Coordinates of C-alpha atoms and ligand atoms in Angstrom, one line a residue:
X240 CA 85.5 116.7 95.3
X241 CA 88.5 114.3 96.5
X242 CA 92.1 114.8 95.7
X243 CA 93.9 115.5 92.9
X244 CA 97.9 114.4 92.6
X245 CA 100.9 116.4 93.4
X246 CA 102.8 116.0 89.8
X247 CA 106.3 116.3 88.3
X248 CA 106.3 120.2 88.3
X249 CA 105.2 120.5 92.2
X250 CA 108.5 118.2 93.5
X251 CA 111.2 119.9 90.5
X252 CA 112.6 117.0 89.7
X253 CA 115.4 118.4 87.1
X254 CA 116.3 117.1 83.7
X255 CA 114.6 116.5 80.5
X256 CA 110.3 116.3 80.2
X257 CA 110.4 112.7 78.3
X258 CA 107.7 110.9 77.3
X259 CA 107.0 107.8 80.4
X260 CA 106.6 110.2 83.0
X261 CA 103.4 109.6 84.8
X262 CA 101.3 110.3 87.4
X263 CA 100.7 107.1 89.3
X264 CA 96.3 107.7 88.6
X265 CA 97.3 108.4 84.7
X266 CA 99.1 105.1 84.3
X267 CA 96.0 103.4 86.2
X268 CA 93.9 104.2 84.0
X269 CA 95.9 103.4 80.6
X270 CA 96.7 100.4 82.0
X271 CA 93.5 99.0 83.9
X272 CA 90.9 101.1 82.1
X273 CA 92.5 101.7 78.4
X274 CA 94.8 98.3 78.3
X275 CA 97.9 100.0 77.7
X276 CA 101.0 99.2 79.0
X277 CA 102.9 102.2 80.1
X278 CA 106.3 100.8 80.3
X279 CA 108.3 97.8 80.5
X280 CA 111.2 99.3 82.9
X281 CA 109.9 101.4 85.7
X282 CA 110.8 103.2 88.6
X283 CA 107.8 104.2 91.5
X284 CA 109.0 107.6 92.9
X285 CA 107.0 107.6 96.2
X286 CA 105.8 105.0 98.4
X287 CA 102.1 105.8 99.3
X288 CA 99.7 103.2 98.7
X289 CA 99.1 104.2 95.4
X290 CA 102.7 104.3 94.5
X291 CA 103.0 100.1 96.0
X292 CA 99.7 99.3 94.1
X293 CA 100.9 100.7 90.5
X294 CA 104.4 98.6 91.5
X295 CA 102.3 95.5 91.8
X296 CA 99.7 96.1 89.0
X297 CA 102.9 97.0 86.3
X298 CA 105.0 93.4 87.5
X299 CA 101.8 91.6 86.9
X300 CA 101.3 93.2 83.6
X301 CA 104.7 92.0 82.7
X302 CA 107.0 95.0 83.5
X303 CA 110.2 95.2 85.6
X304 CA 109.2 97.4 88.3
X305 CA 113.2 98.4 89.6
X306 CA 112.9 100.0 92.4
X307 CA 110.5 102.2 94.8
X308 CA 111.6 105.3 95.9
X309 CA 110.9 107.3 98.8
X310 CA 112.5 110.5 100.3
X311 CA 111.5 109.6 103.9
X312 CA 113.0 107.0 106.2
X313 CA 110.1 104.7 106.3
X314 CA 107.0 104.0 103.9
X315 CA 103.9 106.5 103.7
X316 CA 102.3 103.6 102.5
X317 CA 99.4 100.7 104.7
X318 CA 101.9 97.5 105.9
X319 CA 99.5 95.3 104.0
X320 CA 100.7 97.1 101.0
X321 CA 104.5 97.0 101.3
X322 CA 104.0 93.2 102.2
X323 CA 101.6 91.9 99.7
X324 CA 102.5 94.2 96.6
X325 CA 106.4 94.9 97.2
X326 CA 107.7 91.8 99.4
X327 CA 106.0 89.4 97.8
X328 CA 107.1 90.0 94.1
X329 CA 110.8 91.3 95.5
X330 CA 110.9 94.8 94.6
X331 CA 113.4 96.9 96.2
X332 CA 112.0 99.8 99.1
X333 CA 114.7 102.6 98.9
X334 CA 114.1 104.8 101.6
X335 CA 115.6 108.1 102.4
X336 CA 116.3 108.1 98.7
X337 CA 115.2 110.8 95.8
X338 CA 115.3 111.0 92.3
X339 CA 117.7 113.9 91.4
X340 CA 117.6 113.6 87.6
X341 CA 115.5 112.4 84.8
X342 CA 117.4 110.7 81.9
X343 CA 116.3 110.8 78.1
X344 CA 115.4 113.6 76.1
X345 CA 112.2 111.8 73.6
X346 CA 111.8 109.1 75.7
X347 CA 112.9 108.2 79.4
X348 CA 116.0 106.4 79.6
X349 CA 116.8 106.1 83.3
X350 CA 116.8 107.9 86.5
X351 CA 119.6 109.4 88.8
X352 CA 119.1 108.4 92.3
X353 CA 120.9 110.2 95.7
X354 CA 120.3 109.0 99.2
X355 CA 119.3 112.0 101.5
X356 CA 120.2 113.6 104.4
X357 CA 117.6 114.1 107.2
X358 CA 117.0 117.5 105.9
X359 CA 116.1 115.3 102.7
X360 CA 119.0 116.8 100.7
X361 CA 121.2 114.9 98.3
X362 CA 124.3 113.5 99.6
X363 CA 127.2 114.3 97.3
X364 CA 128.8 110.8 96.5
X365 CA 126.0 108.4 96.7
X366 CA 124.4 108.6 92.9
X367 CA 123.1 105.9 91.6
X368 CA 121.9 105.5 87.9
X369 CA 119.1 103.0 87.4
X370 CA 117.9 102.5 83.7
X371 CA 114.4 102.1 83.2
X372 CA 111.8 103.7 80.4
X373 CA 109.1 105.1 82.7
X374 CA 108.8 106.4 86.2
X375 CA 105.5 106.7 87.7
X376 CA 104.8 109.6 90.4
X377 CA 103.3 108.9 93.3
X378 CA 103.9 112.1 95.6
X379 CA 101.0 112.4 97.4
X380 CA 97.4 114.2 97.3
X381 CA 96.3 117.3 97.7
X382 CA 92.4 117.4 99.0
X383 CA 91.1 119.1 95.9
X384 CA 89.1 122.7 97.7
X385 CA 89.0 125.2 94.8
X386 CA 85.3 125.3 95.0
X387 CA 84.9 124.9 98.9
X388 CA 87.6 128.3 99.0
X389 CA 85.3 130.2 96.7
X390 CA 81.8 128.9 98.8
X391 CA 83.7 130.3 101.9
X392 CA 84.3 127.4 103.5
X393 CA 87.0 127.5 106.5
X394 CA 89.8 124.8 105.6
X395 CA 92.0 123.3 108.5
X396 CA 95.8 124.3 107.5
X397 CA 96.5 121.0 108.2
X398 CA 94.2 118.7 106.7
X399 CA 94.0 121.3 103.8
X400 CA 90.0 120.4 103.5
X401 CA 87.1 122.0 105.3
X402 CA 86.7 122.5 109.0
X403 CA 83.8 119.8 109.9
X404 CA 81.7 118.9 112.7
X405 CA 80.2 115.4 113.2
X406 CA 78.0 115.7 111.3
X407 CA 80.2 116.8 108.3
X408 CA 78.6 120.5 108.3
X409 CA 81.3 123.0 107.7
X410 CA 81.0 126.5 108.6
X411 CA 78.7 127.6 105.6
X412 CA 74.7 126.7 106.2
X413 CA 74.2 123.9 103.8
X414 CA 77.2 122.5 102.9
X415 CA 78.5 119.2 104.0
X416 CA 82.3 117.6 103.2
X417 CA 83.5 114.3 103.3
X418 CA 86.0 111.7 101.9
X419 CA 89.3 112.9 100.7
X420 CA 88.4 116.3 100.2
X421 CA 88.3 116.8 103.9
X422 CA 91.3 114.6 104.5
X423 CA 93.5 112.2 102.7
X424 CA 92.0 109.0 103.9
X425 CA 94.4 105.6 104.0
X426 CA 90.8 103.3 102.9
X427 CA 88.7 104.1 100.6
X428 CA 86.2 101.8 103.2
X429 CA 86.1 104.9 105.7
X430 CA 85.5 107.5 102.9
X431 CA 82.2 105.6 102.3
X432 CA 81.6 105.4 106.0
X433 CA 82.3 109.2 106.3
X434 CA 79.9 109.6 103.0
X435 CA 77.1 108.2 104.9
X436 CA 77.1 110.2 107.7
X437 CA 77.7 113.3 105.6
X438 CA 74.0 111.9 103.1
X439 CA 71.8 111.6 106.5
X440 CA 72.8 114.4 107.9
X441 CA 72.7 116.6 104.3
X442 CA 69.3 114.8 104.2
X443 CA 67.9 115.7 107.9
X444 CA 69.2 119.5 107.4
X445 CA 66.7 119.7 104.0
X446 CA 64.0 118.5 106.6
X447 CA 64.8 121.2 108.5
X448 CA 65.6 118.2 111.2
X449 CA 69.7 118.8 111.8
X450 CA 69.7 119.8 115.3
X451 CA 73.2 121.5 115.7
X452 CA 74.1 122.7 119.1
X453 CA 76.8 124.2 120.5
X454 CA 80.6 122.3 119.8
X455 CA 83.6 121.4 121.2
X456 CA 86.9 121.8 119.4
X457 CA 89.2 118.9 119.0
X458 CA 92.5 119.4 119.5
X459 CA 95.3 117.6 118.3
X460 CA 98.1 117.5 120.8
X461 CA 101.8 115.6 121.4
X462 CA 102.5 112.9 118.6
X463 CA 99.3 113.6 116.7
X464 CA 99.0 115.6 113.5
X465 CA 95.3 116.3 112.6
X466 CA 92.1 115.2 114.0
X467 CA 89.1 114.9 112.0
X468 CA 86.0 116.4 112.4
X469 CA 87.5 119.4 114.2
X470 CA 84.3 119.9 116.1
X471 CA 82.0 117.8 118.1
X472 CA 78.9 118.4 119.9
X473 CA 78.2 116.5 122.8
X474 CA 74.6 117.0 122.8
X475 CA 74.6 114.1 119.5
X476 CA 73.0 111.2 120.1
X477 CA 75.2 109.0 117.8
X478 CA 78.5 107.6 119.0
X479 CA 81.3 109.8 117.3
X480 CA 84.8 108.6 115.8
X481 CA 87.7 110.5 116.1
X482 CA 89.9 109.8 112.6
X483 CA 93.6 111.2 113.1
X484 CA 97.1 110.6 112.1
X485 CA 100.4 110.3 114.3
X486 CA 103.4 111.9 113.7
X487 CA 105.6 109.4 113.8
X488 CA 106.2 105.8 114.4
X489 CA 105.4 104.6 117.8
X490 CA 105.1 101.5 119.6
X491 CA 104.1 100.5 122.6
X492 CA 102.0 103.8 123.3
X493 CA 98.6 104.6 124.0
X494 CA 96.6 107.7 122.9
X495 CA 94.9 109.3 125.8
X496 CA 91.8 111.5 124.8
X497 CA 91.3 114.3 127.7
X498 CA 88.6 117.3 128.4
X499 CA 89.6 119.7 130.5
X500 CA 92.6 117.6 131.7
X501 CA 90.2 114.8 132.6
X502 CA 91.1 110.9 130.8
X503 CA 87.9 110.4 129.3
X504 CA 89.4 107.1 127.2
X505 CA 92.8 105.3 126.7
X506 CA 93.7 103.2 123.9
X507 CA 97.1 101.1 123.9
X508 CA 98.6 100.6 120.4
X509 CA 101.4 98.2 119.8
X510 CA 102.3 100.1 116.1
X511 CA 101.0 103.4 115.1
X512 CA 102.1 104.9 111.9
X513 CA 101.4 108.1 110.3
X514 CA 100.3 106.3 106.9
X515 CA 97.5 104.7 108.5
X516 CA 94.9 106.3 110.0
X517 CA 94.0 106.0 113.7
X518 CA 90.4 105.7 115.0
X519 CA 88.5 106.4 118.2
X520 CA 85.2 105.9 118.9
X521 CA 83.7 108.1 121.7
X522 CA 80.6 106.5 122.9
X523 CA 77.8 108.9 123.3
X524 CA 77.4 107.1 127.2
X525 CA 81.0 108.9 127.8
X526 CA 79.9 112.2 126.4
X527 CA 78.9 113.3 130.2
X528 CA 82.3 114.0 131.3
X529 CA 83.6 116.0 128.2
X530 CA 83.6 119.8 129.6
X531 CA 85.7 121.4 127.0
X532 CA 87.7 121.0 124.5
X533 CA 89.0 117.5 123.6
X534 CA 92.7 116.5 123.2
X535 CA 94.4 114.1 122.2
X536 CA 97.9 112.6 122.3
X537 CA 100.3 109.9 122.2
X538 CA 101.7 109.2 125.7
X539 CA 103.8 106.1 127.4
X540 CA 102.1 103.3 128.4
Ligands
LIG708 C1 95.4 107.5 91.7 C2 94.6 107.0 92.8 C3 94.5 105.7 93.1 C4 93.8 105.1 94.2 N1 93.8 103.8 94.4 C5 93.1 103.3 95.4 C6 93.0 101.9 95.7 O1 93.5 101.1 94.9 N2 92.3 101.5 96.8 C7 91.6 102.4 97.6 O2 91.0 102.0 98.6 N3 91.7 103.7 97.4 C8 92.4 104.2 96.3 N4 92.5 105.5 96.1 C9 91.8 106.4 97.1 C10 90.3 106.5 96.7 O3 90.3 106.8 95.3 C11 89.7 107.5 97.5 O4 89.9 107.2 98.9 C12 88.3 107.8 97.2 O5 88.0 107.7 95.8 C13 87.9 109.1 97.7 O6 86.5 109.3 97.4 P1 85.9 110.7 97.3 O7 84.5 110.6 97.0 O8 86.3 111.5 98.5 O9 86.7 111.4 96.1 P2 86.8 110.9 94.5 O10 86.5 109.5 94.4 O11 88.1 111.5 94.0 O12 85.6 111.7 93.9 C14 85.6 113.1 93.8 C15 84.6 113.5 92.6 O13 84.4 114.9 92.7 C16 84.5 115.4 91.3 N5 84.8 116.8 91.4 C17 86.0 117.4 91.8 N6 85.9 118.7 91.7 C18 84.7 119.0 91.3 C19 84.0 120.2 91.0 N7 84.5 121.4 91.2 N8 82.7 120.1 90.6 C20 82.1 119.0 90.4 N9 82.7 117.8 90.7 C21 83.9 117.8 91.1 C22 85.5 114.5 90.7 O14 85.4 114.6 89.3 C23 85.2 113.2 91.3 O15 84.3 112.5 90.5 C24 93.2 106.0 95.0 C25 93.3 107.4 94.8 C26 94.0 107.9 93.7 C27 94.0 109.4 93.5

């Protein structure tokens, strides 16, 4: 079922409800899809990839994209993106930076902005007003489970989408998850790969022909946030990857993958951020020495 988008009434963002506020996925498709240009000056409220694609797309339809806000210190959004659609066309990055009012009472006439605190509140004295005739929201997704919830289906608290193994089973017989619903993913290209693996194996348990063993657990530990699938058995005969997202910014580090306080693999990274997604490939020839559980953290090289 994918995501949906976190909108205007999920962040509070006080002041007037104008016309030209969007949600970043609205304006996309009145713009690319309906050939409507949503405004001429415009503000991005968040820095996701979606937010740094709609700041492109709206300076090559002709607007003036101001700025691009974000209340945390760095991007949540791929490199590739900041470079190639906010560097390259020189549109500002504010970080630490939130919109604390909305201008204009029929229409969208500017925006308030504050630079924030680490506890992400405003700090009295830096307000800034920027005018502009449309913001565009892009605040993040929210893996869309209403109808996985009502199935039964266990969701991780921290990926907010079901609890999978590798094959993309989740807990209820039958029922298979994968792309954004079971976590945001950074590419669209490893939502298809995840589809895949979800189709064959959907398609082998209708033939009666998913052989599903017992699991392991995987276990995200120091630096890491969430590691997806949550459960792995060992008894596959498929290499499996490991998709997960640090919590920070590191470089220099490797992530260590253990069982039972055994290395199984090591992997150095020069840059790990937590807007791109990490990957590690377990080859089923290392599947021998996993006894338990499988962590994995960010450690010193
Ligand atoms: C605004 C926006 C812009 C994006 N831009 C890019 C981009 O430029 N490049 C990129 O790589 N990725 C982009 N992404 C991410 C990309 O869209 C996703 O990674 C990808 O579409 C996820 O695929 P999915 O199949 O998991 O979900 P989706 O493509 O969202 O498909 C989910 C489908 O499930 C349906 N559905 C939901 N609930 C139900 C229900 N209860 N019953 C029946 N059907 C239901 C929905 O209608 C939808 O058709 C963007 C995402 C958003 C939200």
């Amino acid at each position: 079922m994918g995501c949906r988008e976190r909108t205007r009434g999920a962040i509070d963002i006080p002041g007037y409800r104008p016309s030209g506020v969007y949600n970043a996925g609205a304006a996309q498709r009145l713009s690319n899809m309906e050939g409507y240009m949503v405004g001429k000056e415009v503000v991005i409220y968040g820095s996701g990839d979606i937010g740094l694609i709609m700041a492109r797309r709206m300076t090559l339809e002709g607007a003036k994209v101001k700025a691009v806000v974000e209340v945390n210190p760095h991007s949540s959004g791929l490199t590739r993106n900041i470079v190639q659609c906010l560097n390259d066309f020189n549109i500002p990055l504010m970080l630490s930076t939130g919109i604390s009012y909305i201008h204009g009472k029929q229409r969208v006439e500017g925006v308030t902005l504050s630079k924030l605190d680490e506890n992400r509140r405003p700090i009295e004295g830096t307000e800034e007003f920027i005018k502009c005739d449309s913001v565009l929201l892009s605040v993040g997704l929210i893996p869309e489970n209403e109808l996985s919830v009502e199935a039964g289906v266990k969701l991780d608290i921290k990926t907010s989408g079901p609890i999978v193994n590798n094959s993309m089973i989740t807990n209820i017989d039958g029922v298979f998850a994968c792309g954004n619903v079971v976590h945001v993913h950074d590419l669209v290209d490893f939502v298809t790969k995840e589809s895949r693996i979800a189709g064959k194996n959907a398609a082998l348990y209708s033939l009666n022909k998913l052989i599903q063993n017992d699991t392991v657990s995987t276990i995200a530990n120091d630096g890491i946030s969430y590691i997806v699938p949550q459960n792995i058995d060992t008894k596959c005969e498929e290499d499996i990857n490991l998709f997960m997202r640090v919590r920070a910014i590191y470089k220099n580090k490797k992530l260590v993958v253990r069982s039972n306080d055994k290395v199984i693999l090591e992997k150095k990274r020069l840059h790990m951020i937590p807007s791109e997604m990490e990957n590690i490939k377990i080859s089923k020839d290392l599947f021998k020495d996993i006894t338990g559980n499988i962590t994995v953290s960010v450690e010193e090289v």
